[in-house]
CSV table of C-alpha atoms in Angstrom, one decimal:
chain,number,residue,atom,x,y,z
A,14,UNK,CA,106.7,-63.2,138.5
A,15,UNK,CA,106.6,-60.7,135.8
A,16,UNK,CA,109.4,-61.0,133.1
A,17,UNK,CA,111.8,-58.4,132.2
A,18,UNK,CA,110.0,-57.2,129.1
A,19,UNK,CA,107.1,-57.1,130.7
A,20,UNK,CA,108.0,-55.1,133.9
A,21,UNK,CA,109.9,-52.7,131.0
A,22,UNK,CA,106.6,-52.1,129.5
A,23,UNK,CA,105.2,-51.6,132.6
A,24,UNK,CA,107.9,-48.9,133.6
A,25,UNK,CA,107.3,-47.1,129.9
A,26,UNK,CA,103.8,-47.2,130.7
A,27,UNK,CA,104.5,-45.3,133.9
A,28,UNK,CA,106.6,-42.5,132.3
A,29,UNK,CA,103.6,-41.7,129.9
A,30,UNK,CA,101.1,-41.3,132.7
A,31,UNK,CA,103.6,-39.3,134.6
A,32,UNK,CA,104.1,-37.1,131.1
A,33,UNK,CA,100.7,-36.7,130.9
A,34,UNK,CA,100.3,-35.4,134.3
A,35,UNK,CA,103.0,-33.1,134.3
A,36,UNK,CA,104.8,-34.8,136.4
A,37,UNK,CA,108.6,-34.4,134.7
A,38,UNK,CA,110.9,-35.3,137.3
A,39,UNK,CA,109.4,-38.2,138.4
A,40,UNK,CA,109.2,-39.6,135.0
A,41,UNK,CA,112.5,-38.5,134.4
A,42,UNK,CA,113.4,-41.1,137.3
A,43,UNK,CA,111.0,-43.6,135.8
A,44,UNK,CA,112.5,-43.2,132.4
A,45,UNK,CA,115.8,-43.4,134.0
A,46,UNK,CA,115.2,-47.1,135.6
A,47,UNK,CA,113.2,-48.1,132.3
A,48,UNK,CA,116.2,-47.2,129.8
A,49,UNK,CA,118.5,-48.8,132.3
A,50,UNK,CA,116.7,-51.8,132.5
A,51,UNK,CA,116.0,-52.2,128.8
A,52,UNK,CA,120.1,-51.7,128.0
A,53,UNK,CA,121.2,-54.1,130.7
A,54,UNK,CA,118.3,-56.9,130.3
A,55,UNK,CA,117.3,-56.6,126.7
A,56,UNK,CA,119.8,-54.4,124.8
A,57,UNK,CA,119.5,-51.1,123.2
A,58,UNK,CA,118.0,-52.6,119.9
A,59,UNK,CA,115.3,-53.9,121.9
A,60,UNK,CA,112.0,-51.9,120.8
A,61,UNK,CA,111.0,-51.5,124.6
A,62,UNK,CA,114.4,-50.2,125.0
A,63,UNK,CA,113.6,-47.9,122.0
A,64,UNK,CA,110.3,-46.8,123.9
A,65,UNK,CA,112.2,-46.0,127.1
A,66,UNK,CA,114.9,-44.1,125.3
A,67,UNK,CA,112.3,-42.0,123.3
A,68,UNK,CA,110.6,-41.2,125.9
A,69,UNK,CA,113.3,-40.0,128.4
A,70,UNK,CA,114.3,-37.8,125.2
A,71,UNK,CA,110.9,-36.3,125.0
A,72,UNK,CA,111.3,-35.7,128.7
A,73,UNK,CA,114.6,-33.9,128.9
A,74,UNK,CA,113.4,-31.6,126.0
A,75,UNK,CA,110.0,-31.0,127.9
A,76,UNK,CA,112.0,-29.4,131.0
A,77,UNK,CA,114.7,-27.8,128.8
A,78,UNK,CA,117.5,-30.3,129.4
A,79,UNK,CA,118.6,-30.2,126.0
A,80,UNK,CA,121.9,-31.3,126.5
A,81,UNK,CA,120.9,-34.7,128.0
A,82,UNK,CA,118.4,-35.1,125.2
A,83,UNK,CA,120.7,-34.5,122.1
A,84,UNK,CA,122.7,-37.7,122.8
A,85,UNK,CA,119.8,-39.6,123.5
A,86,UNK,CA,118.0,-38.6,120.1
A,87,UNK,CA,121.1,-38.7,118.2
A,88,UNK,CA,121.1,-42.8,119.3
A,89,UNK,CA,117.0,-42.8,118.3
A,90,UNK,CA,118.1,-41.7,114.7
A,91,UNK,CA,120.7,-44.1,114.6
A,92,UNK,CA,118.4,-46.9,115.4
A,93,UNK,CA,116.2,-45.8,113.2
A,94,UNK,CA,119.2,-45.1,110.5
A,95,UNK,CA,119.8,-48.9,110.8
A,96,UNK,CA,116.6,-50.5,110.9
A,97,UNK,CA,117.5,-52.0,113.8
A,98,UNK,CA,114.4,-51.9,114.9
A,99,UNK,CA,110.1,-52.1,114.5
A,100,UNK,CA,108.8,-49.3,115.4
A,101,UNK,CA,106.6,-49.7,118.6
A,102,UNK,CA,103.7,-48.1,120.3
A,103,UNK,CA,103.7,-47.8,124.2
């Protein structure tokens, strides 16, 4: 069985290859589910958590949703802000 950070990773992993195809939407979706999970299973100091919030930001910019990213990056910065967390490559 693969363990909640694990299947996290595995759903930030997802959104990147969708990015990189150009496939928005569905990542958006993807990115959805992964912030989601991260929030409800590890927190939203997690660094996965981090990682999916990040990149469903990135996302909303890319297809002009700015109003959906701005709250999302505002709570990037804050982490950030804080130290609340390592920084983390996906």
């Amino acid at each position: 069985m693969v363990s909640t950070d694990e299947e996290l990773k595995q759903l930030n992993q997802e959104v990147v290859q969708l990015y990189q195809k150009e496939e928005y939407l569905e990542a958006i979706d993807v990115g959805i589910q992964a912030l989601k999970l991260g929030e409800n299973t590890l927190g939203p100091k997690h660094p996965d958590t981090a990682s999916a919030l990040n990149n469903l930001a990135v996302l909303y910019d890319k297809v002009g949703d700015h109003a959906r990213a701005k709250p999302l990056h505002q709570w990037k910065q804050q982490l950030f802000a804080d130290k609340t967390w390592e920084t983390q490559t996906v």
